[in-house]
GROMACS .gro file of C-alpha atoms in nm:
model
  456
    1MET     CA    1  -0.408  -2.781   3.599
    2GLN     CA    2  -0.464  -3.135   3.514
    3LEU     CA    3  -0.764  -3.036   3.295
    4PHE     CA    4  -0.532  -2.764   3.136
    5LYS     CA    5  -0.272  -3.020   3.059
    6LEU     CA    6  -0.520  -3.266   2.917
    7GLU     CA    7  -0.658  -2.988   2.706
    8CYS     CA    8  -0.323  -2.897   2.559
    9LYS     CA    9  -0.248  -3.251   2.476
   10ARG     CA   10  -0.601  -3.286   2.291
   11LEU     CA   11  -0.534  -2.975   2.115
   12PHE     CA   12  -0.187  -3.084   1.967
   13SER     CA   13  -0.289  -3.469   1.920
   14GLY     CA   14  -0.544  -3.391   1.640
   15LYS     CA   15  -0.356  -3.410   1.298
   16ILE     CA   16  -0.577  -3.139   1.141
   17ASN     CA   17  -0.485  -2.874   1.413
   18LYS     CA   18  -0.114  -2.971   1.390
   19LEU     CA   19  -0.118  -2.962   1.002
   20VAL     CA   20  -0.308  -2.630   0.997
   21LEU     CA   21  -0.052  -2.466   1.236
   22ILE     CA   22   0.236  -2.596   1.049
   23LEU     CA   23   0.097  -2.479   0.714
   24PHE     CA   24   0.042  -2.114   0.866
   25LEU     CA   25   0.387  -2.113   1.005
   26LEU     CA   26   0.531  -2.212   0.667
   27SER     CA   27   0.319  -1.976   0.465
   28GLY     CA   28   0.425  -1.698   0.710
   29VAL     CA   29   0.803  -1.786   0.663
   30PHE     CA   30   0.777  -1.800   0.280
   31ALA     CA   31   0.567  -1.496   0.267
   32ILE     CA   32   0.845  -1.300   0.488
   33TYR     CA   33   1.112  -1.452   0.259
   34GLN     CA   34   0.922  -1.349  -0.079
   35GLY     CA   35   0.832  -1.002   0.063
   36ALA     CA   36   1.191  -0.941   0.161
   37GLN     CA   37   1.309  -1.044  -0.203
   38GLY     CA   38   1.061  -0.802  -0.349
   39TYR     CA   39   1.143  -0.497  -0.132
   40LYS     CA   40   1.534  -0.574  -0.189
   41SER     CA   41   1.469  -0.573  -0.559
   42ILE     CA   42   1.277  -0.221  -0.510
   43ARG     CA   43   1.584  -0.082  -0.304
   44ILE     CA   44   1.841  -0.208  -0.547
   45ASP     CA   45   1.646  -0.037  -0.816
   46GLN     CA   46   1.653   0.296  -0.630
   47TYR     CA   47   2.004   0.264  -0.546
   48LYS     CA   48   2.110   0.186  -0.906
   49SER     CA   49   1.918   0.499  -1.005
   50GLN     CA   50   2.098   0.717  -0.766
   51VAL     CA   51   2.430   0.541  -0.877
   52VAL     CA   52   2.373   0.599  -1.249
   53PHE     CA   53   2.291   0.950  -1.188
   54GLU     CA   54   2.580   1.031  -1.000
   55LYS     CA   55   2.821   0.854  -1.256
   56GLU     CA   56   2.650   1.043  -1.544
   57ARG     CA   57   2.694   1.373  -1.353
   58ALA     CA   58   3.054   1.288  -1.303
   59HIS     CA   59   3.097   1.220  -1.667
   60VAL     CA   60   2.957   1.561  -1.770
   61THR     CA   61   3.175   1.730  -1.532
   62SER     CA   62   3.496   1.560  -1.648
   63GLN     CA   63   3.454   1.691  -2.007
   64ASP     CA   64   3.653   1.976  -2.121
   65SER     CA   65   3.341   2.177  -2.248
   66LEU     CA   66   2.987   2.107  -2.114
   67PRO     CA   67   2.689   2.061  -2.385
   68ALA     CA   68   2.438   2.319  -2.452
   69ALA     CA   69   2.176   2.366  -2.170
   70GLY     CA   70   1.907   2.235  -2.395
   71SER     CA   71   2.086   1.923  -2.467
   72LEU     CA   72   2.179   1.868  -2.105
   73ALA     CA   73   1.824   1.919  -2.008
   74TYR     CA   74   1.699   1.655  -2.240
   75TYR     CA   75   1.928   1.393  -2.131
   76ALA     CA   76   1.948   1.457  -1.755
   77SER     CA   77   1.735   1.204  -1.613
   78ALA     CA   78   1.712   1.277  -1.241
   79PRO     CA   79   1.617   0.999  -1.013
   80THR     CA   80   1.307   0.983  -0.752
   81GLN     CA   81   1.220   0.729  -0.503
   82TRP     CA   82   0.888   0.622  -0.330
   83GLN     CA   83   0.980   0.659   0.027
   84LEU     CA   84   0.872   0.313   0.156
   85SER     CA   85   0.892   0.203   0.510
   86PRO     CA   86   1.112  -0.105   0.568
   87TRP     CA   87   0.767  -0.263   0.661
   88ALA     CA   88   0.697  -0.263   0.267
   89ALA     CA   89   0.879  -0.590   0.262
   90LEU     CA   90   0.578  -0.737   0.464
   91PHE     CA   91   0.286  -0.540   0.346
   92VAL     CA   92   0.378  -0.464  -0.025
   93GLY     CA   93   0.037  -0.306  -0.106
   94GLU     CA   94   0.094  -0.107  -0.425
   95SER     CA   95   0.465  -0.094  -0.433
   96GLN     CA   96   0.514  -0.414  -0.638
   97SER     CA   97   0.271  -0.283  -0.926
   98SER     CA   98   0.365   0.080  -0.937
   99MET     CA   99   0.679   0.303  -1.012
  100VAL     CA  100   0.917   0.321  -0.720
  101ALA     CA  101   1.213   0.472  -0.882
  102MET     CA  102   1.116   0.689  -1.157
  103LYS     CA  103   1.355   0.916  -1.369
  104VAL     CA  104   1.245   1.257  -1.440
  105ARG     CA  105   1.358   1.505  -1.730
  106ALA     CA  106   1.247   1.853  -1.803
  107THR     CA  107   1.051   1.747  -2.094
  108ALA     CA  108   0.676   1.697  -2.071
  109LEU     CA  109   0.573   1.536  -1.737
  110GLN     CA  110   0.264   1.337  -1.844
  111SER     CA  111   0.450   1.173  -2.124
  112GLN     CA  112   0.706   1.039  -1.865
  113ILE     CA  113   0.441   0.919  -1.615
  114PHE     CA  114   0.187   0.762  -1.819
  115ASN     CA  115   0.370   0.671  -2.149
  116ARG     CA  116   0.567   0.392  -1.995
  117GLU     CA  117   0.536   0.021  -1.909
  118ILE     CA  118   0.488   0.021  -1.526
  119VAL     CA  119   0.517  -0.342  -1.488
  120ASN     CA  120   0.760  -0.569  -1.678
  121PRO     CA  121   0.534  -0.882  -1.756
  122SER     CA  122   0.856  -1.093  -1.766
  123GLN     CA  123   0.956  -1.012  -1.418
  124GLN     CA  124   0.606  -0.998  -1.268
  125ARG     CA  125   0.549  -1.266  -0.988
  126ALA     CA  126   0.270  -1.506  -1.019
  127GLY     CA  127   0.061  -1.525  -0.704
  128GLY     CA  128   0.254  -1.264  -0.497
  129LEU     CA  129   0.249  -1.344  -0.157
  130ASP     CA  130   0.327  -1.116   0.146
  131LEU     CA  131   0.293  -1.122   0.531
  132GLY     CA  132  -0.017  -0.913   0.496
  133PHE     CA  133  -0.205  -1.163   0.285
  134VAL     CA  134  -0.117  -1.450   0.533
  135LEU     CA  135  -0.255  -1.215   0.831
  136VAL     CA  136  -0.563  -1.087   0.676
  137TYR     CA  137  -0.691  -1.400   0.463
  138LEU     CA  138  -0.503  -1.710   0.602
  139LEU     CA  139  -0.505  -1.621   0.980
  140PRO     CA  140  -0.912  -1.633   0.994
  141LEU     CA  141  -0.918  -1.969   0.818
  142VAL     CA  142  -0.680  -2.106   1.097
  143ILE     CA  143  -0.890  -1.959   1.380
  144GLY     CA  144  -1.199  -2.125   1.225
  145ILE     CA  145  -1.068  -2.466   1.172
  146MET     CA  146  -0.934  -2.487   1.535
  147THR     CA  147  -1.240  -2.319   1.705
  148VAL     CA  148  -1.571  -2.326   1.530
  149THR     CA  149  -1.649  -2.697   1.601
  150LEU     CA  150  -1.506  -2.705   1.935
  151ILE     CA  151  -1.855  -2.756   2.117
  152SER     CA  152  -2.009  -2.977   1.842
  153ASP     CA  153  -1.692  -3.202   1.863
  154GLU     CA  154  -1.758  -3.240   2.240
  155GLN     CA  155  -2.115  -3.311   2.189
  156HIS     CA  156  -2.045  -3.587   1.915
  157ALA     CA  157  -1.773  -3.738   2.138
  158GLY     CA  158  -2.029  -3.746   2.429
  159ARG     CA  159  -1.809  -3.514   2.663
  160TRP     CA  160  -2.048  -3.231   2.657
  161ARG     CA  161  -2.256  -3.376   2.952
  162LEU     CA  162  -1.960  -3.457   3.141
  163LEU     CA  163  -1.859  -3.100   3.139
  164ASN     CA  164  -2.180  -2.953   3.231
  165ALA     CA  165  -2.144  -3.216   3.537
  166LEU     CA  166  -1.817  -3.081   3.660
  167PRO     CA  167  -1.821  -2.801   3.944
  168THR     CA  168  -1.686  -2.552   3.707
  169SER     CA  169  -1.939  -2.485   3.438
  170ALA     CA  170  -1.919  -2.592   3.099
  171PHE     CA  171  -1.902  -2.229   2.997
  172ARG     CA  172  -1.595  -2.172   3.177
  173GLN     CA  173  -1.433  -2.486   3.022
  174VAL     CA  174  -1.515  -2.363   2.679
  175CYS     CA  175  -1.360  -2.024   2.758
  176LYS     CA  176  -1.066  -2.183   2.851
  177GLN     CA  177  -1.049  -2.394   2.571
  178ILE     CA  178  -1.114  -2.080   2.317
  179ALA     CA  179  -0.832  -1.890   2.515
  180LEU     CA  180  -0.595  -2.180   2.488
  181ARG     CA  181  -0.649  -2.164   2.107
  182PHE     CA  182  -0.600  -1.774   2.092
  183ILE     CA  183  -0.262  -1.780   2.287
  184VAL     CA  184  -0.126  -2.058   2.050
  185ILE     CA  185  -0.224  -1.882   1.728
  186TRP     CA  186  -0.114  -1.539   1.895
  187LEU     CA  187   0.220  -1.669   1.985
  188LEU     CA  188   0.262  -1.819   1.616
  189VAL     CA  189   0.186  -1.463   1.490
  190VAL     CA  190   0.426  -1.302   1.751
  191THR     CA  191   0.711  -1.566   1.643
  192LEU     CA  192   0.638  -1.447   1.285
  193LEU     CA  193   0.670  -1.088   1.352
  194ILE     CA  194   0.972  -1.101   1.570
  195SER     CA  195   1.146  -1.325   1.311
  196ALA     CA  196   1.065  -1.086   1.046
  197ALA     CA  197   1.197  -0.780   1.244
  198LEU     CA  198   1.509  -0.985   1.322
  199LEU     CA  199   1.579  -1.096   0.973
  200LEU     CA  200   1.489  -0.749   0.809
  201SER     CA  201   1.658  -0.541   1.097
  202LEU     CA  202   1.306  -0.377   1.175
  203PRO     CA  203   1.303  -0.187   1.485
  204PHE     CA  204   1.094  -0.274   1.782
  205ASP     CA  205   0.946   0.044   1.784
  206VAL     CA  206   0.568   0.183   1.816
  207LEU     CA  207   0.520   0.048   1.441
  208PHE     CA  208   0.586  -0.278   1.547
  209TRP     CA  209   0.366  -0.283   1.858
  210THR     CA  210   0.095  -0.109   1.646
  211VAL     CA  211   0.104  -0.393   1.410
  212LEU     CA  212   0.090  -0.644   1.694
  213ILE     CA  213  -0.196  -0.478   1.844
  214ALA     CA  214  -0.380  -0.446   1.528
  215THR     CA  215  -0.338  -0.812   1.457
  216SER     CA  216  -0.474  -0.907   1.810
  217VAL     CA  217  -0.778  -0.712   1.746
  218TYR     CA  218  -0.820  -0.868   1.413
  219MET     CA  219  -0.796  -1.208   1.582
  220LEU     CA  220  -1.041  -1.115   1.858
  221PHE     CA  221  -1.289  -1.042   1.581
  222TRP     CA  222  -1.261  -1.391   1.419
  223PHE     CA  223  -1.243  -1.586   1.766
  224ALA     CA  224  -1.579  -1.371   1.848
  225ILE     CA  225  -1.752  -1.478   1.515
  226ALA     CA  226  -1.650  -1.849   1.580
  227ALA     CA  227  -1.788  -1.823   1.936
  228PHE     CA  228  -2.113  -1.653   1.821
  229ILE     CA  229  -2.156  -1.934   1.559
  230MET     CA  230  -2.097  -2.208   1.812
  231SER     CA  231  -2.364  -2.041   2.043
  232PHE     CA  232  -2.622  -2.154   1.804
  233ASP     CA  233  -2.558  -2.520   1.931
  234LYS     CA  234  -2.547  -2.658   1.573
  235SER     CA  235  -2.361  -2.941   1.403
  236SER     CA  236  -1.999  -2.927   1.315
  237VAL     CA  237  -2.105  -2.910   0.941
  238PHE     CA  238  -2.320  -2.608   1.001
  239ASN     CA  239  -2.065  -2.445   1.224
  240SER     CA  240  -1.800  -2.476   0.952
  241LEU     CA  241  -2.011  -2.355   0.685
  242ALA     CA  242  -2.146  -2.074   0.866
  243TYR     CA  243  -1.796  -1.966   0.970
  244LEU     CA  244  -1.666  -2.014   0.594
  245SER     CA  245  -1.957  -1.816   0.474
  246SER     CA  246  -1.854  -1.544   0.731
  247TRP     CA  247  -1.497  -1.540   0.593
  248VAL     CA  248  -1.617  -1.539   0.228
  249LEU     CA  249  -1.856  -1.235   0.313
  250PHE     CA  250  -1.593  -1.031   0.501
  251ALA     CA  251  -1.279  -1.114   0.302
  252MET     CA  252  -1.416  -1.133  -0.044
  253LEU     CA  253  -1.761  -1.029  -0.124
  254ILE     CA  254  -1.765  -0.689   0.078
  255PRO     CA  255  -1.422  -0.581  -0.042
  256GLY     CA  256  -1.511  -0.694  -0.413
  257ALA     CA  257  -1.814  -0.508  -0.400
  258VAL     CA  258  -1.652  -0.183  -0.255
  259GLN     CA  259  -1.385  -0.220  -0.536
  260LEU     CA  260  -1.667  -0.256  -0.795
  261PHE     CA  261  -1.850   0.051  -0.652
  262LEU     CA  262  -1.557   0.271  -0.644
  263SER     CA  263  -1.436   0.165  -1.009
  264ASN     CA  264  -1.795   0.278  -1.120
  265GLN     CA  265  -1.796   0.586  -0.932
  266TYR     CA  266  -1.441   0.707  -1.025
  267GLN     CA  267  -1.305   0.719  -1.371
  268THR     CA  268  -1.038   0.468  -1.431
  269GLN     CA  269  -0.935   0.558  -1.788
  270ALA     CA  270  -0.800   0.906  -1.680
  271PRO     CA  271  -0.417   0.809  -1.736
  272LEU     CA  272  -0.496   0.670  -2.065
  273GLN     CA  273  -0.688   1.009  -2.190
  274ILE     CA  274  -0.434   1.233  -2.026
  275SER     CA  275  -0.147   1.058  -2.199
  276LEU     CA  276  -0.336   1.058  -2.539
  277LYS     CA  277  -0.419   1.432  -2.535
  278GLN     CA  278  -0.090   1.530  -2.429
  279ARG     CA  279   0.076   1.344  -2.687
  280ILE     CA  280  -0.166   1.485  -2.968
  281GLU     CA  281  -0.100   1.840  -2.828
  282LEU     CA  282   0.278   1.791  -2.825
  283ASN     CA  283   0.294   1.650  -3.172
  284ASP     CA  284   0.057   1.920  -3.315
  285GLY     CA  285   0.287   2.192  -3.178
  286TRP     CA  286   0.542   2.128  -3.451
  287ASP     CA  287   0.281   2.267  -3.709
  288LYS     CA  288   0.213   2.570  -3.499
  289ASP     CA  289   0.365   2.905  -3.508
  290LYS     CA  290   0.667   2.864  -3.261
  291GLN     CA  291   0.677   3.234  -3.176
  292ALA     CA  292   0.303   3.218  -3.068
  293THR     CA  293   0.381   2.909  -2.872
  294LEU     CA  294   0.658   3.091  -2.687
  295ASP     CA  295   0.430   3.383  -2.615
  296THR     CA  296   0.157   3.173  -2.464
  297PHE     CA  297   0.431   3.006  -2.246
  298LEU     CA  298   0.570   3.301  -2.119
  299LYS     CA  299   0.205   3.418  -1.991
  300HIS     CA  300   0.226   3.085  -1.789
  301GLU     CA  301   0.566   3.152  -1.685
  302PRO     CA  302   0.613   3.540  -1.678
  303ARG     CA  303   0.957   3.480  -1.486
  304TRP     CA  304   1.129   3.450  -1.820
  305GLN     CA  305   0.955   3.689  -2.017
  306ASN     CA  306   1.224   3.900  -2.086
  307THR     CA  307   1.391   3.634  -2.325
  308ALA     CA  308   1.497   3.718  -2.674
  309PRO     CA  309   1.233   3.637  -2.953
  310LEU     CA  310   1.287   3.326  -3.164
  311GLY     CA  311   1.495   3.327  -3.485
  312GLU     CA  312   1.471   3.101  -3.802
  313ALA     CA  313   1.687   2.839  -3.653
  314PHE     CA  314   1.595   2.551  -3.402
  315ASP     CA  315   1.574   2.695  -3.044
  316TRP     CA  316   1.575   2.482  -2.739
  317LYS     CA  317   1.359   2.734  -2.549
  318TRP     CA  318   1.074   2.678  -2.802
  319TYR     CA  319   1.103   2.324  -2.776
  320TYR     CA  320   1.076   2.311  -2.384
  321ALA     CA  321   0.801   2.582  -2.401
  322GLN     CA  322   0.612   2.347  -2.624
  323GLN     CA  323   0.680   2.052  -2.394
  324HIS     CA  324   0.540   2.237  -2.107
  325MET     CA  325   0.236   2.380  -2.313
  326SER     CA  326   0.155   2.004  -2.355
  327ASP     CA  327   0.126   1.958  -2.004
  328ILE     CA  328  -0.066   2.268  -1.965
  329ALA     CA  329  -0.330   2.128  -2.201
  330VAL     CA  330  -0.418   1.839  -1.980
  331GLN     CA  331  -0.339   2.027  -1.641
  332ASP     CA  332  -0.709   2.035  -1.542
  333GLN     CA  333  -0.740   1.666  -1.604
  334TRP     CA  334  -0.415   1.584  -1.426
  335LEU     CA  335  -0.542   1.782  -1.103
  336ASP     CA  336  -0.881   1.593  -1.123
  337TYR     CA  337  -0.685   1.275  -1.152
  338LEU     CA  338  -0.501   1.341  -0.824
  339GLN     CA  339  -0.795   1.490  -0.657
  340ASN     CA  340  -1.015   1.197  -0.753
  341SER     CA  341  -0.739   0.936  -0.632
  342TYR     CA  342  -0.743   1.095  -0.289
  343ALA     CA  343  -1.098   1.096  -0.288
  344ARG     CA  344  -1.128   0.735  -0.390
  345HIS     CA  345  -0.888   0.642  -0.105
  346GLY     CA  346  -1.080   0.857   0.115
  347GLN     CA  347  -1.420   0.673   0.034
  348LEU     CA  348  -1.229   0.329   0.052
  349GLN     CA  349  -1.128   0.429   0.409
  350THR     CA  350  -1.472   0.488   0.496
  351LEU     CA  351  -1.624   0.161   0.329
  352SER     CA  352  -1.360  -0.039   0.465
  353THR     CA  353  -1.535  -0.032   0.810
  354LEU     CA  354  -1.785  -0.271   0.662
  355SER     CA  355  -1.517  -0.530   0.626
  356PRO     CA  356  -1.270  -0.596   0.905
  357ALA     CA  357  -1.032  -0.793   0.649
  358LEU     CA  358  -1.044  -0.476   0.426
  359PHE     CA  359  -0.988  -0.237   0.706
  360PHE     CA  360  -0.701  -0.445   0.847
  361GLN     CA  361  -0.534  -0.470   0.524
  362LEU     CA  362  -0.558  -0.098   0.436
  363LYS     CA  363  -0.396  -0.010   0.789
  364LEU     CA  364  -0.110  -0.243   0.726
  365ASN     CA  365  -0.058  -0.074   0.386
  366GLN     CA  366  -0.080   0.261   0.544
  367LEU     CA  367   0.181   0.176   0.819
  368ALA     CA  368   0.427   0.023   0.556
  369ASN     CA  369   0.353   0.360   0.320
  370THR     CA  370   0.257   0.130   0.046
  371SER     CA  371  -0.129   0.237   0.014
  372SER     CA  372  -0.273   0.399  -0.285
  373GLU     CA  373  -0.283   0.724  -0.107
  374ASN     CA  374   0.101   0.693  -0.065
  375GLN     CA  375   0.136   0.603  -0.425
  376THR     CA  376  -0.051   0.934  -0.531
  377GLN     CA  377   0.147   1.126  -0.293
  378TYR     CA  378   0.474   1.008  -0.477
  379LEU     CA  379   0.320   1.100  -0.822
  380GLN     CA  380   0.253   1.458  -0.665
  381GLU     CA  381   0.607   1.470  -0.531
  382ILE     CA  382   0.728   1.381  -0.884
  383ALA     CA  383   0.504   1.658  -1.027
  384ASP     CA  384   0.661   1.911  -0.783
  385TYR     CA  385   1.031   1.787  -0.854
  386HIS     CA  386   0.966   1.818  -1.221
  387THR     CA  387   0.882   2.188  -1.170
  388LYS     CA  388   1.217   2.241  -0.993
  389ILE     CA  389   1.410   2.071  -1.260
  390ARG     CA  390   1.241   2.283  -1.544
  391HIS     CA  391   1.293   2.615  -1.348
  392PHE     CA  392   1.663   2.520  -1.291
  393PHE     CA  393   1.723   2.479  -1.679
  394TYR     CA  394   1.498   2.766  -1.787
  395ASP     CA  395   1.742   3.013  -1.629
  396TYR     CA  396   1.994   2.896  -1.873
  397LEU     CA  397   1.762   2.834  -2.185
  398PHE     CA  398   1.579   3.198  -2.164
  399PHE     CA  399   1.861   3.400  -2.064
  400ASN     CA  400   2.127   3.247  -2.282
  401LYS     CA  401   2.351   3.164  -1.981
  402SER     CA  402   2.628   2.896  -2.004
  403ILE     CA  403   2.617   2.602  -1.765
  404THR     CA  404   2.931   2.577  -1.554
  405LYS     CA  405   3.058   2.250  -1.371
  406GLU     CA  406   2.965   2.398  -1.060
  407ASP     CA  407   2.608   2.452  -1.173
  408VAL     CA  408   2.586   2.082  -1.263
  409ASP     CA  409   2.711   1.986  -0.923
  410ASN     CA  410   2.428   2.197  -0.780
  411PHE     CA  411   2.171   2.037  -0.973
  412VAL     CA  412   1.839   2.021  -0.762
  413LEU     CA  413   1.791   1.672  -0.628
  414PHE     CA  414   1.460   1.498  -0.537
  415GLU     CA  415   1.370   1.500  -0.156
  416ALA     CA  416   1.075   1.276  -0.042
  417GLN     CA  417   0.827   1.450   0.201
  418LYS     CA  418   0.668   1.277   0.505
  419HIS     CA  419   0.302   1.289   0.502
  420THR     CA  420   0.143   1.267   0.835
  421GLY     CA  421  -0.208   1.322   0.774
  422GLU     CA  422  -0.364   1.467   1.094
  423LYS     CA  423  -0.723   1.421   0.938
  424ARG     CA  424  -0.624   1.061   0.827
  425GLY     CA  425  -0.519   1.000   1.193
  426THR     CA  426  -0.839   1.109   1.323
  427GLN     CA  427  -1.046   0.915   1.082
  428GLY     CA  428  -0.850   0.606   1.175
  429PHE     CA  429  -0.893   0.649   1.526
  430TRP     CA  430  -1.281   0.665   1.506
  431GLN     CA  431  -1.241   0.349   1.271
  432LEU     CA  432  -1.045   0.188   1.535
  433PHE     CA  433  -1.297   0.265   1.792
  434PHE     CA  434  -1.578   0.150   1.580
  435SER     CA  435  -1.408  -0.180   1.507
  436MET     CA  436  -1.326  -0.248   1.898
  437LEU     CA  437  -1.683  -0.173   1.960
  438VAL     CA  438  -1.829  -0.422   1.687
  439VAL     CA  439  -1.577  -0.698   1.861
  440LEU     CA  440  -1.707  -0.607   2.188
  441VAL     CA  441  -2.075  -0.647   2.077
  442ILE     CA  442  -2.023  -0.981   1.897
  443THR     CA  443  -1.815  -1.096   2.208
  444SER     CA  444  -2.094  -1.017   2.462
  445LEU     CA  445  -2.353  -1.172   2.244
  446ALA     CA  446  -2.156  -1.492   2.203
  447ILE     CA  447  -2.080  -1.485   2.596
  448PHE     CA  448  -2.450  -1.440   2.672
  449ARG     CA  449  -2.558  -1.733   2.428
  450LEU     CA  450  -2.286  -1.964   2.535
  451LYS     CA  451  -2.414  -1.940   2.893
  452GLN     CA  452  -2.750  -2.044   2.788
  453LEU     CA  453  -2.641  -2.359   2.648
  454ARG     CA  454  -2.755  -2.694   2.814
  455PRO     CA  455  -2.667  -3.062   2.736
  456VAL     CA  456  -2.902  -3.227   2.508
   0.00000   0.00000   0.00000
């Protein structure tokens, strides 16, 4: 017990250890605050979209006479929203740089998705920080600073021979010192997670414990790396450089190489090409035979083929037929883009096994519904909802029906879908099993080598 108290006193007496722990705690608090502000901004944007839509609908129904169906379809912007988990405040993923509350009209879909400024530069945060960044990148540095020079410091201070002369072996003392550091850092992580849950009203459900367990496994990996490096019985400088090199490899080089590989393998200019081709098709449609355009449209949408032929005057049904035909022109590219996005994310999941940092970050984003896969699912939901909006107005446009106030009140609304992903869950299980196996192997090697250490 005396040795334990002495070790606790030594741990917190060092200025570097105290400074590192304080900086880690402050970084976590600031990350929680900044992430909460970003999530609050997202929720406000989504709420505003809903409120504006309801006010516009109330304004339309308050009029004595309703506008024509074509005019109403042109101005009716229906809100959608990316169904983020409240944990998105801590693990922002793709949510801070993508659309989260896009409005959809009955006009061409692709021009609405891609012909817009996704991020406002004047409101873009410089150096965005979230709790995921703190846990993925800063936490390993804290572990390394407090752990990797433990044995070499004992040797430099002349205490290593004394530890080996004690009734309990030096190996057991080192294990106790490592365990103490693990407990201290783990308690700080728990404090941050509980504080975030209380401040953001996050439930202490399965998701909370999943995050905590995943973080604990991630900590075990870096402690195992530190112990393995210490087992080579080198100097403090060598141990520090070796650990830092490991951090650079797993947290920067491998994730960077994976992203570079995926960027080269999957086409990244697809949105620009889709947008450009759709816009050209839409503009050229004004110079084409309008009845021929409508006839081609009705072949794709036979449900409304009994509509009357076009006259000489402008007709809204040709306008929306041409809008949809411009989407048809890029339909194959759009489907390929969605398929490639899912394939890219699936390959990213597989390759993330090479880097615990990348794997851990992806899992956190998935838990918060902020991954690139969730963003692609949101785009697909927008496309499905756009079809419902088009079909809602087509009944009035092609059959020359008048819209009533009841019809406006019954306008189809967006409903976010829940994606469980059974296949993804199985894949995640095997990746987690492999990660645990890697941690176990490194830990076993470190224990075996540490037991062989003898005083010089």
